[in-house]
Amino acid sequence: MFETIDETLSWIHGLIPHGIKPGTKRMEWMLDKLGNPERTIKAIHVGGTNGKGSTVCYLWHIYQESGLKVGTYISPYITTFNERMMVNGTPISDEDLTKAANIVYPLTLAVNQETELGIPTEFEVVTMISFVYFGLLNPCDLVIYEVGLGGRLDSTNVIHPLVSVITNVAMDHMKQLGNTIKSIAFEKAGIIKEGTGIVTTAEHPDALAVIRDKTAEKEAKLFVLGKDFEVDAIGHDEEGEHFNFTAGTIHYQDVTIHMKGEHQLKNASAALMAVSYLATYCDLAVGEDAIRSGLKKAAWPGRFERMLNHPLVIIDGAHNVQGTEALIRTVKRYYSGRTIHLLYAALQDKEFEKMVRLIERAAHDITLTSFDYPRAASSDLLYTAAQHARKTKNPDWRNALHHLIHETGENEVLLVCGSLYFISVVRHELQTMRGSL
């Protein structure tokens, strides 16, 4: 058994990253042995390709502002592992993480020894720990669960939520989910449960068709952006995005979110539709003041986040093609006409060639780098993929970052983007710099 947080994290990180036998059978077996603590949790389930984290953030802040005790389960983390599980924004303590791990550990041995299901993966174990934490150690009024990968076979898909959100469907994780929008949508729609509310901002016709079919099959209630609820942009400034929201008889005028980009309007509208559904069907009413205040307070690390002002340094975890396209639109929306210096790193199992050739169009110059992570693409690989006339490479991201900060002028912008894992280490470095200024 584990006595320290270091022992606990060493065990967790030593587990299989991705299961060779996908599915929820191991989760179901272990949870049954625990008395199914997940069934005591009032949950919201958030899936989709992009925007999951931001949507979780909006929901958490809205319900926290209304006075509820709100749990969140997210992946990956940006700052510390403990933020995978938070209550009203406070990460799980080392003591509770270790306590929960000691409850889960014997089950991981038993499921391997007593069944043919095999050893649980890292994500399964962390998800199990979350069920112990939110179901037994620190119960909440509401817990918002972010899907890890896909949906249908994801470890979180053992919950029966009050409402589920599918933000969008785009090409990502094709190795695991399939090479068409239809196949990926099938996996995302796997979180749809009988009789629940389903909110989606998906726009692709193939994705919507799959989601509609699954919703009908499960006799769930479907709410689609553009049909059942509307969001209308009315302006943007340094304070953020301003918009109107409509869903049936509900109208919110001139709502503000600080997270920047038109894509954030869709994420915020998905959260608002979920809130409306819970108020109507689950007796979970929230006042308009709490909604406005929660949306305004919502902030998510690594999402077009301003880290330094002199020079201006922005970080963004645009880790797939659609996220990269959204980032480009946001850069043009807020910093059109400014010189953009770009520091970029990505994972080699992503569509990095497409992403590099997209993002470099928004930059005056691009520096390709790498970082210490098993799946990180080398700076050489990224440099070969880039086509920018002003491209350079530096395998030492820290050296490249400090050089670019020194070279970025007062009216210029340094944009650091790519893998969320890369953004995590860069963010820590910039926070350290900011603290010493």
Short mmCIF file of C-alpha atoms in Angstrom, two decimals, residues 4 12 16 30 50 65 77 92 97 103 188 200 226 264 268 273 286 292 306 332 367 376 390 396:
data_model
loop_
_atom_site.label_atom_id
_atom_site.label_comp_id
_atom_site.label_asym_id
_atom_site.label_seq_id
_atom_site.Cartn_x
_atom_site.Cartn_y
_atom_site.Cartn_z
CA THR A 4 3.27 8.99 0.23
CA ILE A 12 -0.33 5.36 -11.37
CA ILE A 16 -0.44 0.83 -19.07
CA MET A 30 -14.18 -3.06 -9.86
CA ASN A 50 -12.66 20.12 -28.98
CA GLU A 65 -21.68 30.69 -8.25
CA TYR A 77 -3.88 18.34 -16.44
CA ILE A 92 -7.71 16.78 -4.52
CA LEU A 97 -5.44 10.98 -3.48
CA ILE A 103 -8.85 1.66 -1.88
CA LYS A 188 -18.70 10.14 -29.26
CA THR A 200 -24.66 19.16 -28.91
CA GLY A 226 -28.88 26.34 -34.35
CA GLN A 264 -15.85 29.70 -27.09
CA ALA A 268 -20.58 28.59 -23.51
CA MET A 273 -28.34 24.77 -22.74
CA VAL A 286 -29.81 28.61 -11.30
CA ARG A 292 -23.61 35.69 -15.77
CA ARG A 306 -2.08 35.64 -21.67
CA LYS A 332 -6.69 37.33 -36.35
CA THR A 367 10.51 28.31 -34.38
CA ALA A 376 6.80 14.37 -28.86
CA ARG A 390 11.27 32.33 -41.90
CA ASP A 396 15.80 23.08 -26.57
#
